[in-house]
Amino acid sequence: MSPVATAPAHLRVRDAQLRAAYLREVLDLLYPPPCFTDGAPGDDTDGRVVGAPVADYLVVPDLRRPRLLVPARSRRIAAAAVRRYAEPQGRLARLKRDAVVTALRSGASGLLLRDRVRVYGPAAETIDGYLRRVLGAEVALSIHIGPARANRKPVLQLIARDGRTVGFGKLGTGPLTRRLVRAETSALNALAHAVVDDVTIPRVLHSGEWRGNQVLVQSALPVWQPRAPLAAERLGAAMRAVALCCGTSKGWLSTSPYWTELRERLSTVTDRPDGAALANAARDLAARAGDTDLRYGAWHGDWAPWNMASLANSLLVWDWERFTLGVPLGFDALHYELQRRIQTDPDAAAAVERMVTRAPLLLAPFEVPRAAAELTALLYLIDLAARYLADRQAEAGARLGVLGTWLLPVLVRRVEAFR
């Protein structure tokens, strides 16, 4: 999913409202009764004598637009939490982040961060207590409050006393997110034994369950190290390395395991808005190109600019919960291009159109013949659309959850014109 920073003003307001509501939900999840909080919307301490808080957070930037909770008790830890929690997209975002980091380090954070949330109750009942037990180490947490989407989940940054980020935790809290956290755990375990040149992948530090929630703690990638320019050739080679890391196969689209699996996924969403139109487009495409030979391999599944960092000696890539085997080679390159364009272009349909047009160039590192490039791009769009519908992104309030406003019209038109 792409960030909402470039969305129209009314969508940014809606995003802020949904984040504020989600803040309450996350606090209730991570600090369940008998714990209680003071400072967040909806809090009511009922005059209880609370004593010392077991957790104390500053809200970045504020309670109306929460994006991050950082530990308030240590300047060093708070500054590290902001510095390392996400990958800023653009110069302005980096400047804003750096201003907050400087304020935290200097002790002047009260001028920028006026809102705090405190948690009271038995420490053993909290997520903090659970992670300290399973990791055998004292860690402070910062909590990421993400945008509305069906696969949104609590993401925790684990910080040592000296300010080092030692890992990141994810909690799967519902059927979809529990499945995704389990899938990422399996992917990271499998990739630990694969050779993927020029790509650094997190390691699993812990996996388990806490209060019915699926938990994954993975090692922190060194995103704080100096960045290096990322050439298109290097990016394509890294994506190719992932595509080939678990072997490849070749065969007609219509007889491939990929097509069988995709049809099954489409059959489960035909009752959703846009689902029938998507299934019809897929069927029409297969009728036109089912005898096309394609190569199949792996893909990361959500390789986007905000899920990676370019260093001189490696590309750091995270968020592997959508890692899948047996897809047409090149899906990662198409996904990256689409997400990059959506991030900066308010016309998402135009971004889809441009991605399909550029497919032959994008797929060249994967040795996809020009004659199969558009077919691969259209299959990627069908695959992505099936994911959106299965995850119920529209119902979750995701910015681009309604496919009929951007992806589906381009797909249907392209399939009808496909030869």
Coordinates of C-alpha atoms in Angstrom, one line a residue:
M1 CA 0.0 0.0 0.0
S2 CA 1.2 3.5 -0.7
P3 CA 1.4 6.3 1.9
V4 CA -1.3 8.9 2.1
A5 CA 0.9 11.9 2.3
T6 CA 0.1 13.0 -1.3
A7 CA -3.7 12.3 -1.0
P8 CA -6.2 15.1 -1.3
A9 CA -7.0 17.1 1.8
H10 CA -10.3 15.4 2.6
L11 CA -8.7 12.0 2.4
R12 CA -5.9 13.1 4.7
V13 CA -8.5 14.3 7.2
R14 CA -10.3 11.0 7.0
D15 CA -7.0 9.2 7.5
A16 CA -6.3 11.2 10.6
Q17 CA -9.7 10.3 12.0
L18 CA -9.2 6.6 11.4
R19 CA -5.7 6.7 12.9
A20 CA -7.1 8.3 16.1
A21 CA -9.7 5.6 16.4
Y22 CA -7.1 2.9 15.8
L23 CA -4.9 4.4 18.5
R24 CA -7.6 3.5 21.1
E25 CA -7.9 0.0 19.6
V26 CA -4.2 -0.6 19.8
L27 CA -3.8 0.6 23.3
D28 CA -6.7 -1.6 24.5
L29 CA -5.0 -4.6 22.7
L30 CA -1.5 -4.1 24.0
Y31 CA -2.5 -3.1 27.5
P32 CA -5.6 -5.2 28.4
P33 CA -7.5 -5.0 31.7
P34 CA -6.7 -4.7 34.5
C35 CA -4.3 -2.2 32.8
F36 CA -5.7 1.2 31.8
T37 CA -4.5 4.3 30.0
D38 CA -4.7 8.0 30.7
G39 CA -4.4 10.6 27.9
A40 CA -5.9 8.9 24.9
P41 CA -9.4 9.7 23.5
G42 CA -12.0 7.8 25.5
D43 CA -9.9 7.3 28.6
D44 CA -11.5 7.6 32.0
T45 CA -9.5 6.7 35.1
D46 CA -12.6 7.0 37.3
G47 CA -10.5 8.7 40.0
R48 CA -8.4 5.7 40.6
V49 CA -5.1 6.0 42.4
V50 CA -2.8 5.1 39.6
G51 CA 0.8 5.2 41.1
A52 CA 3.7 5.1 38.7
P53 CA 2.9 4.3 35.0
V54 CA 4.2 1.1 33.6
A55 CA 4.5 2.8 30.2
D56 CA 4.7 6.4 29.2
Y57 CA 4.5 7.6 25.6
L58 CA 4.8 10.8 23.6
V59 CA 2.4 10.9 20.6
V60 CA 3.9 11.9 17.3
P61 CA 2.7 14.3 16.0
D62 CA -0.4 14.6 18.3
L63 CA -3.5 12.8 19.3
R64 CA -5.6 14.2 16.4
R65 CA -3.1 12.7 13.9
P66 CA -1.3 9.9 15.7
R67 CA 1.4 8.1 13.7
L68 CA 3.8 6.9 16.4
L69 CA 4.0 6.5 20.1
V70 CA 7.6 6.8 21.5
P71 CA 8.8 6.2 25.0
A72 CA 8.8 9.4 27.0
R73 CA 11.2 8.4 29.8
S74 CA 14.5 8.6 27.7
R75 CA 15.5 11.2 25.2
R76 CA 17.9 8.8 23.6
I77 CA 15.3 6.1 23.1
A78 CA 12.6 8.5 22.0
A79 CA 14.9 10.0 19.4
A80 CA 16.0 6.6 18.2
A81 CA 12.4 5.5 17.9
V82 CA 11.5 8.4 15.6
R83 CA 14.7 8.2 13.6
R84 CA 14.3 4.5 12.8
Y85 CA 10.6 3.8 12.7
A86 CA 9.9 4.3 9.0
E87 CA 11.5 5.2 5.7
P88 CA 10.6 8.9 4.8
Q89 CA 9.5 9.3 1.3
G90 CA 10.7 12.7 0.1
R91 CA 12.8 15.6 1.3
L92 CA 10.0 17.3 3.3
A93 CA 9.2 14.1 5.2
R94 CA 12.8 13.7 6.1
L95 CA 13.1 17.3 7.3
K96 CA 10.0 16.9 9.5
R97 CA 11.4 13.7 11.0
D98 CA 14.8 15.2 11.6
A99 CA 13.2 18.2 13.4
V100 CA 11.4 15.9 15.8
V101 CA 14.6 13.9 16.4
T102 CA 16.5 17.1 17.2
A103 CA 13.8 18.3 19.5
L104 CA 13.8 15.0 21.4
R105 CA 17.6 14.8 21.7
S106 CA 17.8 18.4 23.0
G107 CA 14.9 18.1 25.5
A108 CA 12.8 20.6 23.6
S109 CA 10.2 18.1 22.5
G110 CA 7.5 19.8 24.5
L111 CA 7.4 22.5 21.9
L112 CA 6.5 20.0 19.2
L113 CA 5.0 17.0 21.1
R114 CA 2.4 18.1 23.6
D115 CA 0.3 14.9 23.9
R116 CA 1.2 11.9 26.1
V117 CA -0.4 8.6 26.9
R118 CA 0.4 6.8 30.2
V119 CA -0.4 3.2 31.0
Y120 CA -1.1 1.9 34.5
G121 CA -1.4 -1.6 35.8
P122 CA 0.6 -4.8 36.3
A123 CA 3.5 -4.9 33.9
A124 CA 3.2 -8.7 33.5
E125 CA -0.1 -8.3 31.7
T126 CA 1.3 -6.0 29.0
I127 CA 2.9 -6.7 25.6
D128 CA 6.0 -5.2 27.1
G129 CA 6.1 -7.8 29.8
Y130 CA 5.6 -10.6 27.3
L131 CA 8.4 -9.5 25.0
R132 CA 10.8 -9.1 27.8
R133 CA 10.1 -12.6 28.9
V134 CA 10.5 -14.3 25.6
L135 CA 13.5 -12.3 24.5
G136 CA 15.2 -12.3 27.8
A137 CA 16.1 -8.7 27.6
E138 CA 14.9 -5.3 28.7
V139 CA 13.4 -3.4 25.7
A140 CA 11.4 -0.2 25.3
L141 CA 8.6 -0.1 22.7
S142 CA 7.5 2.4 20.2
I143 CA 4.2 1.8 18.5
H144 CA 3.4 2.5 14.8
I145 CA -0.2 3.7 14.1
G146 CA -0.6 2.9 10.5
P147 CA -3.2 4.1 7.9
A148 CA -6.6 2.4 7.5
R149 CA -6.3 -0.9 5.5
A150 CA -7.5 -4.4 6.0
N151 CA -4.1 -5.8 6.8
R152 CA -3.2 -3.1 9.3
K153 CA -1.7 -4.5 12.5
P154 CA 0.3 -3.3 15.5
V155 CA 3.9 -2.8 14.6
L156 CA 6.3 -2.4 17.5
Q157 CA 9.9 -1.2 17.4
L158 CA 12.0 -2.8 20.2
I159 CA 14.7 -0.5 21.5
A160 CA 17.5 -1.3 23.9
R161 CA 18.6 1.1 26.7
D162 CA 21.5 2.4 24.7
G163 CA 19.1 3.4 21.9
R164 CA 19.9 0.4 19.5
T165 CA 16.9 -0.9 17.6
V166 CA 17.1 -4.6 18.3
G167 CA 14.0 -5.8 16.4
F168 CA 10.5 -5.2 15.2
G169 CA 7.4 -6.9 16.3
K170 CA 4.2 -7.6 14.5
L171 CA 0.9 -8.8 16.0
G172 CA -1.7 -10.6 14.0
T173 CA -5.0 -9.8 15.7
G174 CA -7.7 -11.0 13.3
P175 CA -8.1 -13.8 10.7
L176 CA -6.3 -11.9 7.9
T177 CA -3.5 -10.4 9.9
R178 CA -2.8 -13.6 11.9
R179 CA -2.5 -15.4 8.5
L180 CA -0.1 -12.7 7.2
V181 CA 2.1 -12.8 10.3
R182 CA 2.3 -16.6 10.1
A183 CA 3.1 -16.3 6.4
E184 CA 5.9 -13.8 7.0
T185 CA 7.3 -16.0 9.7
S186 CA 7.4 -18.9 7.2
A187 CA 8.8 -16.8 4.5
L188 CA 11.7 -15.5 6.6
N189 CA 12.5 -19.0 7.8
A190 CA 12.6 -20.2 4.2
L191 CA 14.6 -17.3 3.0
A192 CA 17.2 -17.8 5.7
H193 CA 18.4 -20.8 3.7
A194 CA 18.2 -19.1 0.3
V195 CA 21.0 -17.3 -1.6
V196 CA 19.7 -13.8 -2.6
D197 CA 22.5 -11.7 -3.9
D198 CA 22.6 -8.1 -2.8
V199 CA 19.5 -8.4 -0.7
T200 CA 19.5 -8.3 3.2
I201 CA 16.5 -10.0 4.8
P202 CA 15.4 -9.9 8.5
R203 CA 15.9 -12.9 10.7
V204 CA 13.2 -14.4 12.9
L205 CA 14.1 -13.7 16.6
H206 CA 10.8 -15.0 18.0
S207 CA 7.5 -16.3 16.9
G208 CA 4.6 -17.4 19.1
E209 CA 1.2 -16.4 20.5
W210 CA 0.2 -13.8 23.1
R211 CA -3.5 -13.6 24.3
G212 CA -4.6 -15.3 21.0
N213 CA -2.6 -12.9 18.8
Q214 CA 0.1 -14.2 16.4
V215 CA 3.5 -12.6 17.3
L216 CA 6.6 -12.3 15.1
V217 CA 9.7 -10.5 16.2
Q218 CA 12.3 -10.0 13.5
S219 CA 15.8 -8.5 13.5
A220 CA 16.2 -4.9 12.7
L221 CA 17.8 -4.1 9.4
P222 CA 20.4 -1.2 9.6
V223 CA 18.2 1.4 7.9
W224 CA 20.2 4.1 9.7
Q225 CA 23.4 3.5 7.7
P226 CA 24.3 5.9 4.9
R227 CA 22.3 5.5 1.7
A228 CA 23.5 4.9 -1.8
P229 CA 21.9 5.9 -5.0
L230 CA 19.8 3.1 -6.4
A231 CA 20.2 2.4 -10.1
A232 CA 17.4 0.8 -12.0
E233 CA 19.8 -2.0 -13.1
R234 CA 20.7 -2.8 -9.5
L235 CA 17.1 -2.9 -8.4
G236 CA 16.1 -5.2 -11.3
A237 CA 19.0 -7.5 -10.5
A238 CA 18.0 -7.8 -6.9
M239 CA 14.4 -8.5 -7.8
R240 CA 15.6 -11.1 -10.2
A241 CA 17.6 -12.7 -7.4
V242 CA 14.5 -13.0 -5.3
A243 CA 12.5 -14.4 -8.3
L244 CA 15.0 -17.1 -8.8
C245 CA 15.9 -17.9 -5.2
C246 CA 13.6 -21.0 -4.9
G247 CA 13.8 -22.3 -8.4
T248 CA 11.6 -21.7 -11.5
S249 CA 9.3 -23.6 -13.7
K250 CA 7.9 -23.0 -17.2
G251 CA 4.6 -23.7 -19.0
W252 CA 1.5 -22.5 -20.6
L253 CA -0.6 -20.1 -18.6
S254 CA -3.8 -22.1 -18.9
T255 CA -2.2 -25.3 -17.6
S256 CA 0.0 -23.8 -14.9
P257 CA -0.5 -24.2 -11.1
Y258 CA -0.5 -20.4 -10.9
W259 CA -3.6 -20.1 -13.1
T260 CA -5.4 -22.8 -11.2
E261 CA -4.7 -21.1 -7.9
L262 CA -5.6 -17.6 -9.3
R263 CA -9.0 -18.9 -10.6
E264 CA -9.7 -20.4 -7.1
R265 CA -9.0 -17.0 -5.5
L266 CA -11.2 -15.2 -8.0
S267 CA -14.0 -17.7 -7.4
T268 CA -14.2 -16.5 -3.7
V269 CA -14.6 -12.8 -4.5
T270 CA -17.3 -12.8 -7.3
D271 CA -19.9 -11.8 -4.8
R272 CA -18.0 -8.6 -3.9
P273 CA -18.3 -5.3 -5.6
D274 CA -16.2 -5.5 -8.8
G275 CA -15.5 -9.2 -8.2
A276 CA -17.6 -10.5 -11.1
A277 CA -16.0 -7.9 -13.5
L278 CA -12.6 -8.9 -12.4
A279 CA -13.3 -12.7 -12.8
N280 CA -14.7 -12.0 -16.3
A281 CA -11.6 -10.0 -17.3
A282 CA -9.4 -12.8 -16.1
R283 CA -11.4 -15.5 -18.0
D284 CA -11.3 -13.3 -21.2
L285 CA -7.5 -12.9 -20.9
A286 CA -6.9 -16.6 -20.5
A287 CA -9.1 -17.3 -23.5
R288 CA -6.9 -15.0 -25.6
A289 CA -3.5 -16.0 -24.2
G290 CA -3.8 -19.3 -22.3
D291 CA -1.3 -21.0 -24.6
T292 CA 1.5 -18.4 -23.9
D293 CA 4.6 -19.9 -22.3
L294 CA 5.6 -18.2 -19.1
R295 CA 8.3 -18.7 -16.5
Y296 CA 7.3 -18.8 -12.9
G297 CA 9.3 -18.0 -9.7
A298 CA 9.0 -16.1 -6.4
W299 CA 8.1 -12.6 -5.6
H300 CA 8.3 -10.5 -2.4
G301 CA 4.7 -9.5 -2.9
D302 CA 4.9 -5.8 -1.7
W303 CA 8.3 -4.5 -2.9
A304 CA 7.7 -0.8 -2.7
P305 CA 9.9 2.2 -2.1
W306 CA 8.8 2.3 1.6
N307 CA 9.7 -1.3 2.2
M308 CA 13.4 -1.1 1.3
A309 CA 16.6 1.0 1.6
S310 CA 19.6 1.1 -0.6
L311 CA 23.0 0.9 1.0
A312 CA 26.4 0.7 -0.8
N313 CA 26.8 -3.0 -0.1
S314 CA 23.2 -4.3 0.0
L315 CA 19.6 -3.6 -0.5
L316 CA 17.6 -3.9 2.8
V317 CA 14.1 -5.3 2.1
W318 CA 11.5 -5.9 4.8
D319 CA 7.7 -6.7 5.0
W320 CA 7.8 -10.2 3.5
E321 CA 4.3 -11.2 4.5
R322 CA 3.1 -11.5 0.9
F323 CA 6.1 -13.6 -0.3
T324 CA 4.8 -16.2 -2.8
L325 CA 6.2 -18.9 -5.0
G326 CA 5.1 -19.9 -8.5
V327 CA 4.1 -16.5 -9.9
P328 CA 5.0 -15.2 -13.4
L329 CA 8.5 -13.7 -13.3
G330 CA 8.7 -10.0 -12.9
F331 CA 5.7 -9.2 -10.6
D332 CA 7.9 -7.4 -8.1
A333 CA 9.2 -5.0 -10.8
L334 CA 5.6 -4.2 -11.9
H335 CA 4.4 -3.7 -8.3
Y336 CA 7.3 -1.4 -7.5
E337 CA 6.6 0.7 -10.6
L338 CA 2.9 1.0 -9.8
Q339 CA 3.3 1.8 -6.2
R340 CA 6.0 4.4 -7.0
R341 CA 3.8 6.1 -9.4
I342 CA 0.7 6.0 -7.2
Q343 CA 2.8 7.6 -4.4
T344 CA 3.4 10.7 -6.5
D345 CA 0.5 10.8 -9.0
P346 CA -3.0 11.7 -7.8
D347 CA -4.4 9.9 -10.9
A348 CA -4.0 6.2 -9.9
A349 CA -5.6 5.0 -13.1
A350 CA -3.0 6.9 -15.1
A351 CA -0.3 5.2 -13.0
V352 CA -1.8 1.8 -13.9
E353 CA -1.8 2.7 -17.6
R354 CA 1.8 3.8 -17.5
M355 CA 2.9 0.7 -15.7
V356 CA 1.4 -1.6 -18.3
T357 CA 2.9 0.5 -21.1
R358 CA 6.4 0.2 -19.5
A359 CA 6.1 -3.5 -18.9
P360 CA 8.5 -4.6 -21.6
L361 CA 11.3 -2.4 -20.1
L362 CA 10.4 -3.3 -16.5
L363 CA 10.5 -7.1 -17.3
A364 CA 13.7 -7.1 -19.3
P365 CA 15.9 -8.1 -16.3
F366 CA 13.7 -11.3 -16.0
E367 CA 14.1 -12.2 -19.7
V368 CA 10.4 -12.0 -20.3
P369 CA 9.8 -11.8 -24.1
R370 CA 8.2 -8.6 -25.3
A371 CA 5.3 -10.6 -26.6
A372 CA 4.6 -11.8 -23.0
A373 CA 5.2 -8.5 -21.2
E374 CA 1.7 -7.1 -21.4
L375 CA 0.2 -10.4 -20.5
T376 CA 2.4 -10.6 -17.4
A377 CA 1.4 -7.0 -16.4
L378 CA -2.3 -7.8 -16.8
L379 CA -1.9 -11.0 -14.7
Y380 CA -0.2 -8.9 -12.0
L381 CA -3.1 -6.5 -12.0
I382 CA -5.6 -9.3 -11.7
D383 CA -3.6 -10.8 -8.9
L384 CA -3.4 -7.5 -7.0
A385 CA -7.1 -6.8 -7.5
A386 CA -7.9 -10.3 -6.2
R387 CA -5.9 -9.5 -3.1
Y388 CA -7.7 -6.2 -2.5
L389 CA -11.1 -7.9 -2.8
A390 CA -10.2 -10.9 -0.6
D391 CA -8.7 -8.6 2.0
R392 CA -11.8 -6.4 1.9
Q393 CA -9.7 -3.2 1.5
A394 CA -12.7 -1.1 0.5
E395 CA -14.6 -2.1 3.6
A396 CA -11.6 -1.3 5.8
G397 CA -11.4 2.3 4.4
A398 CA -8.2 1.9 2.4
R399 CA -7.6 4.9 0.1
L400 CA -7.5 2.8 -3.1
G401 CA -9.8 0.0 -1.9
V402 CA -12.5 0.6 -4.5
L403 CA -11.1 -1.0 -7.6
G404 CA -13.7 0.5 -9.9
T405 CA -12.3 4.0 -9.4
W406 CA -8.8 3.2 -10.8
L407 CA -7.5 -0.3 -11.5
L408 CA -10.5 -2.2 -12.9
P409 CA -11.4 0.2 -15.8
V410 CA -7.8 0.1 -17.1
L411 CA -7.6 -3.7 -16.8
V412 CA -10.9 -4.3 -18.6
R413 CA -10.0 -2.0 -21.4
R414 CA -6.6 -3.5 -21.8
V415 CA -7.9 -7.0 -21.8
E416 CA -10.6 -6.2 -24.4
A417 CA -7.9 -4.8 -26.7
F418 CA -5.4 -7.6 -26.0
R419 CA -4.2 -9.6 -29.0

